[in-house]
Short mmCIF file of C-alpha atoms and ligand atoms in Angstrom, two decimals:
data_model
loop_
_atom_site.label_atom_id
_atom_site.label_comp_id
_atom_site.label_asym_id
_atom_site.label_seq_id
_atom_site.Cartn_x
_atom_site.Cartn_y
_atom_site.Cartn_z
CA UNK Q 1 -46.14 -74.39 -1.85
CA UNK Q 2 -44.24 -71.11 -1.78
CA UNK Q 3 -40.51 -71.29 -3.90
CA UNK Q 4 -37.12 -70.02 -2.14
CA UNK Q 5 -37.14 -66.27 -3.82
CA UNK Q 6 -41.03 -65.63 -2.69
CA UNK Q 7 -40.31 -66.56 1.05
CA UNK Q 8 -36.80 -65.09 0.97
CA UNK Q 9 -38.73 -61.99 -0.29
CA UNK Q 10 -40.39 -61.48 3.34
CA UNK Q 11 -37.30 -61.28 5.37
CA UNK Q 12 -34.92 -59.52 2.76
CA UNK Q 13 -36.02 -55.95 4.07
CA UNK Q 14 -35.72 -56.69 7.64
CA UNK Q 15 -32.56 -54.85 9.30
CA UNK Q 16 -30.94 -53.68 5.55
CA UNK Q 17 -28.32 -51.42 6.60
CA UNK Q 18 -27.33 -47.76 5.24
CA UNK Q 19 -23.31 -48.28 4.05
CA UNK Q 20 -24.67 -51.59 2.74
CA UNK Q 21 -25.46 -55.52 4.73
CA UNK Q 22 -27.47 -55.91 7.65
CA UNK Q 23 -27.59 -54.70 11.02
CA UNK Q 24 -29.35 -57.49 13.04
CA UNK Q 25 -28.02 -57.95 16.44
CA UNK Q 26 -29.48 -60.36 18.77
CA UNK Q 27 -32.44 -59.29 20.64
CA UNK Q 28 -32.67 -55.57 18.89
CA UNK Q 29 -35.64 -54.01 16.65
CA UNK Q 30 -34.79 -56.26 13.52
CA UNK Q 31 -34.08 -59.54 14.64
CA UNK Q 32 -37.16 -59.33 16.95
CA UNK Q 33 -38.91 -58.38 13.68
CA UNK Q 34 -37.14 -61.99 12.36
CA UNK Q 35 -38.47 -63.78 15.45
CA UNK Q 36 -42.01 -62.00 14.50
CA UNK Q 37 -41.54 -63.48 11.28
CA UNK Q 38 -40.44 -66.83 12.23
CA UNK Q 39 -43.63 -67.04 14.86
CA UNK Q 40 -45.90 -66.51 11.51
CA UNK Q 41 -44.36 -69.21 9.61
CA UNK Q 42 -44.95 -71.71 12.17
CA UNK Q 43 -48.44 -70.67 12.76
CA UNK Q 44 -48.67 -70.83 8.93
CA UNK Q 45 -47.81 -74.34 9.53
CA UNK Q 46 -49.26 -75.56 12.95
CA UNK Q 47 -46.28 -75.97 14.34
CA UNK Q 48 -45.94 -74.97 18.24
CA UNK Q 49 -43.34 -72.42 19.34
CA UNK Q 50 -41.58 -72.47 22.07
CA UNK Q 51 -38.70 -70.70 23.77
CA UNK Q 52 -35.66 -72.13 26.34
CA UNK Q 53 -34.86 -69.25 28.57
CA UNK Q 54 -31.42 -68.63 26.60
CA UNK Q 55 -32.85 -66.35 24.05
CA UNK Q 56 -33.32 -69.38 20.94
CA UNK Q 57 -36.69 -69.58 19.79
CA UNK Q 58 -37.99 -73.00 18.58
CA UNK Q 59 -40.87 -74.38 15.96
CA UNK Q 60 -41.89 -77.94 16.63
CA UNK Q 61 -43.69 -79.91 14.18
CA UNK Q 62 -45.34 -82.38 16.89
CA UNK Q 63 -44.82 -82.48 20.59
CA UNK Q 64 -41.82 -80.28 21.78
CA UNK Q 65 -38.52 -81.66 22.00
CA UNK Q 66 -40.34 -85.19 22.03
CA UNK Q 67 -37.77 -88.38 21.49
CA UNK Q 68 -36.88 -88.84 17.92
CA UNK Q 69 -37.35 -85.24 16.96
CA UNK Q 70 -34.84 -83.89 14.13
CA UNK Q 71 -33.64 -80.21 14.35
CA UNK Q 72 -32.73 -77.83 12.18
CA UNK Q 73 -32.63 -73.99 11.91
CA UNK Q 74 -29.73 -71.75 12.33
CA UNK Q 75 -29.77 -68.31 13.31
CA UNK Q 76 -30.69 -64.82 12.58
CA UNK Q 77 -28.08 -62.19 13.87
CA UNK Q 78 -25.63 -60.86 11.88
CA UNK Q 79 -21.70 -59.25 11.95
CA UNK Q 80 -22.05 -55.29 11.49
CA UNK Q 81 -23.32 -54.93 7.95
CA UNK Q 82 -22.77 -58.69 6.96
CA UNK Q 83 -24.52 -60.66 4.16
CA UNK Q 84 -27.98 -61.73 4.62
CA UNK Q 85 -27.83 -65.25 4.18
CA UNK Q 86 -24.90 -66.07 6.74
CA UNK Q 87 -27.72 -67.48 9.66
CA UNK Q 88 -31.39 -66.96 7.81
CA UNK Q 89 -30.67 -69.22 5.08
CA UNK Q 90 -30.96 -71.87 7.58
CA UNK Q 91 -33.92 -70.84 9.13
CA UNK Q 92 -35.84 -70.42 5.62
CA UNK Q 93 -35.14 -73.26 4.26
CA UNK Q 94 -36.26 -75.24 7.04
CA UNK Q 95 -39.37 -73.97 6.67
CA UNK Q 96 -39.61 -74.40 3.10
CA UNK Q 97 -38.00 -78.16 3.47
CA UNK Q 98 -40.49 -79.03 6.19
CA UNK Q 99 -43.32 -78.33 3.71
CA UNK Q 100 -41.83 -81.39 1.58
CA UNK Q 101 -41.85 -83.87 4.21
CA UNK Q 102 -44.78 -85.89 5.36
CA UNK Q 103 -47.13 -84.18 7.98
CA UNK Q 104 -46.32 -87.14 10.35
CA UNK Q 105 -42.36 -86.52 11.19
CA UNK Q 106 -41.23 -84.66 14.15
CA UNK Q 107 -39.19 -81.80 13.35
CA UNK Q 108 -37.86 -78.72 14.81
CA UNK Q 109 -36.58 -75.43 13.55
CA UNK Q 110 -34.43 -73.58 16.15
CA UNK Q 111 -33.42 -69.77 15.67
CA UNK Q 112 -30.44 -69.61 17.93
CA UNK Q 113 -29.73 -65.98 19.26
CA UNK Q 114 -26.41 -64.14 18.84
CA UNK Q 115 -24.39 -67.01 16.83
CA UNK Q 116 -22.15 -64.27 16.04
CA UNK Q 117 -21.14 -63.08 19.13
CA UNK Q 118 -21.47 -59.35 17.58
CA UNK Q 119 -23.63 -57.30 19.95
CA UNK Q 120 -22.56 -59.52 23.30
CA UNK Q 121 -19.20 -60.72 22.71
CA UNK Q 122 -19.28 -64.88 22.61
CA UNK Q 123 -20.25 -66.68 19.43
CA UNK Q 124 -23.24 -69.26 19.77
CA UNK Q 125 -24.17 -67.86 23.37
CA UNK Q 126 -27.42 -69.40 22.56
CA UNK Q 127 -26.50 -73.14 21.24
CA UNK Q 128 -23.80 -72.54 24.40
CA UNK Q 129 -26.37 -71.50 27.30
CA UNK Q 130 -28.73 -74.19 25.94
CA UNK Q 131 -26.24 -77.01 26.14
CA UNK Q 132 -24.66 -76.60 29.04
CA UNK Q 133 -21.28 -75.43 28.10
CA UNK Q 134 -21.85 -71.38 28.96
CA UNK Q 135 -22.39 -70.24 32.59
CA UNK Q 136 -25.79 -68.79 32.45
CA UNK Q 137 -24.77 -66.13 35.11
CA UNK Q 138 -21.59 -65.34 32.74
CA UNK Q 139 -23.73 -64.92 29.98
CA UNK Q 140 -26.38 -62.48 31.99
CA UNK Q 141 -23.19 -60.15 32.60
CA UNK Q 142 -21.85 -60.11 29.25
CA UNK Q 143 -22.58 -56.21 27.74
CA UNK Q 144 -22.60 -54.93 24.33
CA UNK Q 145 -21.43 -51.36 23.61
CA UNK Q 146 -23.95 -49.56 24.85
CA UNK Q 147 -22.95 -50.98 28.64
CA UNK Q 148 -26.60 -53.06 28.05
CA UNK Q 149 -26.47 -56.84 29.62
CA UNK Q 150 -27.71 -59.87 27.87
CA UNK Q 151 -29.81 -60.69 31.02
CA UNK Q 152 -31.09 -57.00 30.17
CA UNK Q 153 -31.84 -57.63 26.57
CA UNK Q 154 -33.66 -61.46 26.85
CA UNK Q 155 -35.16 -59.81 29.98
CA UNK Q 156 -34.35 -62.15 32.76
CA UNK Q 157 -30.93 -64.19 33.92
CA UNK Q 158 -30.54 -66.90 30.73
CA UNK Q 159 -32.17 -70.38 32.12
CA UNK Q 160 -28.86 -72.51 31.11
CA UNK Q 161 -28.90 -76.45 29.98
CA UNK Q 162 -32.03 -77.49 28.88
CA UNK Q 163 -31.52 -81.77 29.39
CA UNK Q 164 -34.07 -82.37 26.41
CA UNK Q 165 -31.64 -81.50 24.32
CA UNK Q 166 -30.95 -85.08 24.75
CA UNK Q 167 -34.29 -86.81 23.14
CA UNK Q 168 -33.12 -84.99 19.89
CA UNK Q 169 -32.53 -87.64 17.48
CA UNK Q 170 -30.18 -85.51 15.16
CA UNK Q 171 -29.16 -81.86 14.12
CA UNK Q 172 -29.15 -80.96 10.62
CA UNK Q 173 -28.18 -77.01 9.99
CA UNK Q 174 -27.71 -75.49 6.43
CA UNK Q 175 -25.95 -72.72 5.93
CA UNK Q 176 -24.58 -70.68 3.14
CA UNK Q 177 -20.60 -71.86 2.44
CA UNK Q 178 -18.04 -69.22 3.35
CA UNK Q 179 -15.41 -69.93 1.08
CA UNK Q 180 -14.79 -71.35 -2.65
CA UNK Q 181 -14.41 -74.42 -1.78
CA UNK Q 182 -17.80 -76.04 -2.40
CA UNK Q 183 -18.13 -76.31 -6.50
CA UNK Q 184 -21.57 -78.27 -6.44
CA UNK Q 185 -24.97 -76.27 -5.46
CA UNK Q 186 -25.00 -78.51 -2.07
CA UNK Q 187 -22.29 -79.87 0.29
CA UNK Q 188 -21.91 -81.83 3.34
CA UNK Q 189 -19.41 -80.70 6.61
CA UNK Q 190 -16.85 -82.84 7.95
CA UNK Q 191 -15.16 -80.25 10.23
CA UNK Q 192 -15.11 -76.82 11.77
CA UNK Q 193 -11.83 -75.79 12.15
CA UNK Q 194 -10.22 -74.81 15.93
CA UNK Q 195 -10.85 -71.11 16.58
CA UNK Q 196 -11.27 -68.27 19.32
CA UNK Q 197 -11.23 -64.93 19.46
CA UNK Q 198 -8.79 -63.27 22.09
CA UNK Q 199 -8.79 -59.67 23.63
CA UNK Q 200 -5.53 -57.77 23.65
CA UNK Q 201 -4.81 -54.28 26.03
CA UNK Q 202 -2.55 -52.51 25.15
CA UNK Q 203 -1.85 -50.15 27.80
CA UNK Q 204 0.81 -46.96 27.60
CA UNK Q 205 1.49 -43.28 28.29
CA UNK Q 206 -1.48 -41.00 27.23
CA UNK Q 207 0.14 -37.70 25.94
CA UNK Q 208 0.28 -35.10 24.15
CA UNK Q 209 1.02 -35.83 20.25
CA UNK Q 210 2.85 -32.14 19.18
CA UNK Q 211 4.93 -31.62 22.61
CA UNK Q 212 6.14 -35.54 23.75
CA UNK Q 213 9.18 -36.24 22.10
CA UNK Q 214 9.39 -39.20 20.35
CA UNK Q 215 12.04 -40.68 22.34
CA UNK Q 216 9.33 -40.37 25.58
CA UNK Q 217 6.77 -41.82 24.65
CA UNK Q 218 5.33 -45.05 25.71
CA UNK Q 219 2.77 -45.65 22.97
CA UNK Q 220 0.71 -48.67 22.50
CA UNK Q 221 -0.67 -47.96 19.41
CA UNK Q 222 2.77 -48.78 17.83
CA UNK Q 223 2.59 -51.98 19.66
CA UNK Q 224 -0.51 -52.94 18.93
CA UNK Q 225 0.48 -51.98 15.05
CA UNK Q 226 3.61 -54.50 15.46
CA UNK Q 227 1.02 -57.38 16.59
CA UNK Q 228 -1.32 -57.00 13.92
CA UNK Q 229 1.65 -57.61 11.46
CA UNK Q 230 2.99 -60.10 13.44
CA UNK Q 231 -0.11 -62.12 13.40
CA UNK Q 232 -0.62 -61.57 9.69
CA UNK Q 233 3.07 -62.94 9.08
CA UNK Q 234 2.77 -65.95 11.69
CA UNK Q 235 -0.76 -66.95 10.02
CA UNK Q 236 0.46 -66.99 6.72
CA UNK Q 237 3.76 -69.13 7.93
CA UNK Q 238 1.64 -71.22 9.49
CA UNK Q 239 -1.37 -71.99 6.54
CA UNK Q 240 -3.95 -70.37 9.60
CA UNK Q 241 -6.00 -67.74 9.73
CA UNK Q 242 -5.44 -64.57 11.96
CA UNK Q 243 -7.49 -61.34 11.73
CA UNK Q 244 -7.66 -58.02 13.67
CA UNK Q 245 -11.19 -56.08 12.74
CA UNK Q 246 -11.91 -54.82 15.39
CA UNK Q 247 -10.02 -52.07 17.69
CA UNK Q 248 -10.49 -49.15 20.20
CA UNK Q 249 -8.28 -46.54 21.13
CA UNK Q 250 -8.45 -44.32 24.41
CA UNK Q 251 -8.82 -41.18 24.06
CA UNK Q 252 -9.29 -41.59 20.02
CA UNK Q 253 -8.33 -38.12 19.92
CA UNK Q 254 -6.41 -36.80 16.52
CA UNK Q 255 -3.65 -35.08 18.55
CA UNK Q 256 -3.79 -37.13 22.07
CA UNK Q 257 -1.17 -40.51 22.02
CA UNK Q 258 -3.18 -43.38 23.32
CA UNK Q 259 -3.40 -44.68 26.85
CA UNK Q 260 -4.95 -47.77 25.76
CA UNK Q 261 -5.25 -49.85 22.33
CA UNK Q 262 -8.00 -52.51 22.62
CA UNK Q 263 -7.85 -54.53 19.71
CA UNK Q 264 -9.10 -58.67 19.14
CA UNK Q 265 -7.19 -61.01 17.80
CA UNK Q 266 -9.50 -64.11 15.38
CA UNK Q 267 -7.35 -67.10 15.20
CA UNK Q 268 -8.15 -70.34 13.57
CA UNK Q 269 -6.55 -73.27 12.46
CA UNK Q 270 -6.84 -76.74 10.51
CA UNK Q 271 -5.77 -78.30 13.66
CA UNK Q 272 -5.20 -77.35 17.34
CA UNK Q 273 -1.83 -77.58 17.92
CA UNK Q 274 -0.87 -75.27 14.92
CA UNK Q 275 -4.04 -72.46 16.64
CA UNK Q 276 -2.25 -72.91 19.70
CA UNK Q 277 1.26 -72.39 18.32
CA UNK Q 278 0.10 -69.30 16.34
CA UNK Q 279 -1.91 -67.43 18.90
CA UNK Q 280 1.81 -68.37 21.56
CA UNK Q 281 4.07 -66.93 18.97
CA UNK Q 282 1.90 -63.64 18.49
CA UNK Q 283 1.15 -62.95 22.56
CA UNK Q 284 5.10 -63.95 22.92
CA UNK Q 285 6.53 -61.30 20.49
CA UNK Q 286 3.71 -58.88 20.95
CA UNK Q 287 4.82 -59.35 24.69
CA UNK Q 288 8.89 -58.97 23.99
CA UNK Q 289 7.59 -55.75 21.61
CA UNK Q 290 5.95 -54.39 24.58
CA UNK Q 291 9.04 -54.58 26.80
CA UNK Q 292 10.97 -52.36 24.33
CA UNK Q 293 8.06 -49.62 23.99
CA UNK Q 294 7.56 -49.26 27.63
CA UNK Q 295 3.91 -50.62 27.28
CA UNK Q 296 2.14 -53.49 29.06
CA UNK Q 297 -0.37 -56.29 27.47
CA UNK Q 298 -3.08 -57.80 28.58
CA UNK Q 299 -4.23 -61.03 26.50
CA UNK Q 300 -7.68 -62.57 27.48
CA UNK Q 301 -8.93 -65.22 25.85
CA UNK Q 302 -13.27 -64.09 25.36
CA UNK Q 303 -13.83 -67.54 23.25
CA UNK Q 304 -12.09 -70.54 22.51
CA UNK Q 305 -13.61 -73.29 20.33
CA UNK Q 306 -12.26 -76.96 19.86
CA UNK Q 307 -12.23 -78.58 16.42
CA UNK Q 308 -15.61 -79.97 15.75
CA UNK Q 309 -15.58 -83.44 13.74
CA UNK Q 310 -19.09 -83.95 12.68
CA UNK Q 311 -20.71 -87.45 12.60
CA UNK Q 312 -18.46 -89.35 9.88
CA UNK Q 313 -21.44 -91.95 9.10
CA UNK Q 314 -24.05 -89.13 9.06
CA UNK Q 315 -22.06 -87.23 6.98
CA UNK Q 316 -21.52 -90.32 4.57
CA UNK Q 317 -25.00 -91.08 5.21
CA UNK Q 318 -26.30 -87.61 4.08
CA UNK Q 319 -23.51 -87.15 1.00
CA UNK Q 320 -24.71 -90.83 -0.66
CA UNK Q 321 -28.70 -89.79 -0.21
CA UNK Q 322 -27.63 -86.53 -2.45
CA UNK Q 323 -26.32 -88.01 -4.91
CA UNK Q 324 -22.91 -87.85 -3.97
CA UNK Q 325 -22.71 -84.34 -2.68
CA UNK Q 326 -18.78 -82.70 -1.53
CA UNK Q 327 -18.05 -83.54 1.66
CA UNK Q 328 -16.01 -80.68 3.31
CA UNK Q 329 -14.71 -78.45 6.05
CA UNK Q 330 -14.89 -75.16 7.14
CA UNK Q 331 -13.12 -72.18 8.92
CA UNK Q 332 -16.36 -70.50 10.29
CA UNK Q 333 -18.23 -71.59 13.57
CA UNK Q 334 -21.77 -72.40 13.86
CA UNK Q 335 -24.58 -73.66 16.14
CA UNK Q 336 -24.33 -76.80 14.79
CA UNK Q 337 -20.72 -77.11 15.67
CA UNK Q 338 -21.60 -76.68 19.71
CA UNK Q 339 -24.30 -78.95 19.53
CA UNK Q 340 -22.24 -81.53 17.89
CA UNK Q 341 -21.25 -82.19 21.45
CA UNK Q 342 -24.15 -84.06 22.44
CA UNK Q 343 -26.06 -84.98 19.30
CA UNK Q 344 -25.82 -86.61 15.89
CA UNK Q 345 -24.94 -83.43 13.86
CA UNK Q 346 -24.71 -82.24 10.38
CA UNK Q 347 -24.41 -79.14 8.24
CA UNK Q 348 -25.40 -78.92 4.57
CA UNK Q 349 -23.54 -76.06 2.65
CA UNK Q 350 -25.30 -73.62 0.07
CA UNK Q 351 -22.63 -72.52 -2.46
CA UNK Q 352 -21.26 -68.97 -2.56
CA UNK Q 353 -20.29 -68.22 -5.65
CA UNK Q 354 -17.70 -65.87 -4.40
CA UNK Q 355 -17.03 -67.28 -1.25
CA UNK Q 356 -17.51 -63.62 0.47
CA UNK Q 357 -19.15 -63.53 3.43
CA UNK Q 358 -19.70 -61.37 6.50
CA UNK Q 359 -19.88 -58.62 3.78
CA UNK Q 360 -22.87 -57.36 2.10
CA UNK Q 361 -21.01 -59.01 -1.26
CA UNK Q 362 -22.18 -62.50 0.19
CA UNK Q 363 -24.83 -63.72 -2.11
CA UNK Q 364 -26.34 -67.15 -3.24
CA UNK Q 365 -28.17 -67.88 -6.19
CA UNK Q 366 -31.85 -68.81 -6.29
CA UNK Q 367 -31.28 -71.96 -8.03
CA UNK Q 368 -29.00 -73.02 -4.90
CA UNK Q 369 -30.83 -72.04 -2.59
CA UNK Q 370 -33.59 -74.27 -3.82
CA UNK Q 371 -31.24 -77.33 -4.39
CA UNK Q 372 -30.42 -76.37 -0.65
CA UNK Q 373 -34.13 -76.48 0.41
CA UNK Q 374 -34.68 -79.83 -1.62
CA UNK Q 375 -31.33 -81.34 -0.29
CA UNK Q 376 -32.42 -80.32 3.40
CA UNK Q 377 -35.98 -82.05 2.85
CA UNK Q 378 -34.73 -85.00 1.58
CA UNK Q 379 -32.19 -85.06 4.73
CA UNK Q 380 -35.04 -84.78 7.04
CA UNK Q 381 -37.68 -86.88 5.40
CA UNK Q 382 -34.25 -89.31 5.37
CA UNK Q 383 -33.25 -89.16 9.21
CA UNK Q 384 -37.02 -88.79 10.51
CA UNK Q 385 -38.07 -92.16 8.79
CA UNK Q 386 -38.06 -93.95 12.12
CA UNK Q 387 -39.69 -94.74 15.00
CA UNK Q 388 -38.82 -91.97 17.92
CA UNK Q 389 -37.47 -94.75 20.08
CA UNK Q 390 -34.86 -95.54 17.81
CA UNK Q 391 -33.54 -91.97 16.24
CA UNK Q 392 -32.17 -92.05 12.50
CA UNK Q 393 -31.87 -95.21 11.42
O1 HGY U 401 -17.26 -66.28 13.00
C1 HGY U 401 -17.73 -67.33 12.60
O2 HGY U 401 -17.01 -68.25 12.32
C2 HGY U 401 -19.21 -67.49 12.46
O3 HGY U 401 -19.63 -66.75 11.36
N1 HGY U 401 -19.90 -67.06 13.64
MN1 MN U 402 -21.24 -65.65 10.50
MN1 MN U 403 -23.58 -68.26 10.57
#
């Protein structure tokens, strides 16, 4: 029975960028190489793979999707030179976990596709599409930057809802913890914190930067500027979270004022109705700001995410079987989080010692990653000790 570091060995290569992290989006050259990888390890195994239509990629140990099945698995894709445990932790120690529970127990192992919404724009299109909750004709439209469709990259219009997504008995997904807040090699979620991501267009007067005099122009770079500190200041009154990473400026020439500023705003909060006073303040002044530069703005919402409370029992349930393990909520979004929706779900947490992630700083130790792999087969050898009429017991 292969250890974590010998397993972790085979996929540790795949997409490492130059400048540091990985570049694996969804559906390109290295996370096809992942899904390559994946299809081994289940034929290593005997397990049948199957695929949904929406781009996620499944292992079943016993008949597909049959009643009583527990799944687990997270995803592969990555930010733009993020860690490489934020997604393939999850997937790698399921496989490694499923090796420690008896041959008889019907498991899955899901590799959802772009959890990180990085190449197409919406986080968990996959977990989204295959519940229900994402149009599938939306999702075919959605582009990355090269002007290339999703419907383009899976190669054919995403199928949408797949019901059996109902016989699943539970969800379990591990994942690496993205904070400091975990001080014990394993811990259980409780929440996922309310979050989006919004789009902001900043439109103004294109000019020239050596001849327009200052009192003439109609720049949207400055009001873009005053949003990103206004968002930074509101967050920080508010105990939430608000980040700008990512922005685009038309003509992005040196000596050219910008006609456009296209910048996204992250917001997240402990609760909704302090996410939804945060991102109102920030449109509202960036709005009044706009009025005094001569500039217009343009706020569209691309993804909005409700607070996820996981399964209270199941999350007792799984912190008692290991041996008391933290019990705790997070700021980041995941797969499991969507299919919370409609299933019995939990996530187990890996501790980061530094709590970086979506860097290539993020790192876990082998030691917990194996306490992760041994928590994660106890959980399923726990949940799938039934009969598949009755789910968990
Ligand atoms: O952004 C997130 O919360 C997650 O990493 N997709
Ligand atoms: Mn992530
Ligand atoms: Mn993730």
């Amino acid at each position: 029975m292969s250890g974590f570091a010998e397993l972790w060995a085979e996929i540790a290569p795949i997409g490492r960028a130059d400048g540091g992290g990985y570049l694996r989006f969804a559906l390109t050259e290295p996370e096809l190489a992942l899904r390559a990888w994946f299809r081994g390890q289940a034929a290593r195994r005997d397990m049948t793979v199957t695929e949904d239509g929406n781009g996620n990629l499944f292992a079943w140990r016993g008949e597909p999707w049959a009643p009583g099945t527990v799944l687990t698995g997270s995803h592969f894709d990555s930010v733009p030179h993020g860690g490489g445990y934020d997604g393939p932790l999850g997937i790698v120690s399921a496989f490694l976990a499923v090796d420690r529970v008896p041959a008889d127990r019907p498991i899955g192992i899901a590799a959802f596709v772009e959890e990180e919404g990085a190449r197409f724009g919406v986080p968990c299109l996959g977990s989204r599409l295959l519940t229900g909750v994402m149009d599938p004709s939306r999702a075919a439209a959605l582009t990355d930057r090269d002007g290339v469709s999703f419907a383009e990259a899976l190669g054919a219009v995403p199928a949408g809802r797949d019901a059996r997504i109902g016989q699943i008995a539970a969800v379990v997904e591990l994942h690496i913890e993205q904070g400091v807040a975990l001080s014990a090699p394993v811990g259980v979620a409780s929440a996922i914190w309310p979050h989006g991501r919004w789009r902001m267009d900043f439109t103004g007067v294109g000019d020239h930067a050596g001849t327009t005099r200052m009192t003439d122009r109609r720049d949207p770079m400055l009001t873009f500027a005053f949003t990103v500190l206004t968002a930074d200041k509101e967050a920080r009154l508010s105990g939430a979270h608000a980040t700008v990473g990512r922005v685009q400026a038309e003509p992005n020439a040196t000596n050219a004022i910008p006609s456009l500023v296209r910048g996204w705003l992250d917001a997240r909060a402990a609760d909704t109705a302090t996410l939804d006073q945060l991102v109102d303040t920030v449109v509202k002044k960036a709005t009044e700001r706009a009025g005094r530069d001569g500039t217009e703005l343009v706020v569209t919402p691309e993804s909005v995410t409700a607070e996820v409370s996981f399964d209270t029992a199941l999350a007792s349930r799984l912190s008692v079987l290991l041996d008391g393990a933290p019990i705790l909520p997070t700021g980041a979004g995941h797969d499991a989080g969507v299919l919370s929706a409609q299933v019995p779900t939990a996530m187990l947490f890996v501790r980061n010692p530094t709590g970086v992630s979506h860097s290539p700083a993020e790192h876990a130790s082998d030691a917990d990653c194996e306490a992760g792999v041994d928590a994660l087969a106890r959980v399923l050898a726990d949940l799938t000790r039934t009969t598949p009429a009755n789910g968990p017991s």
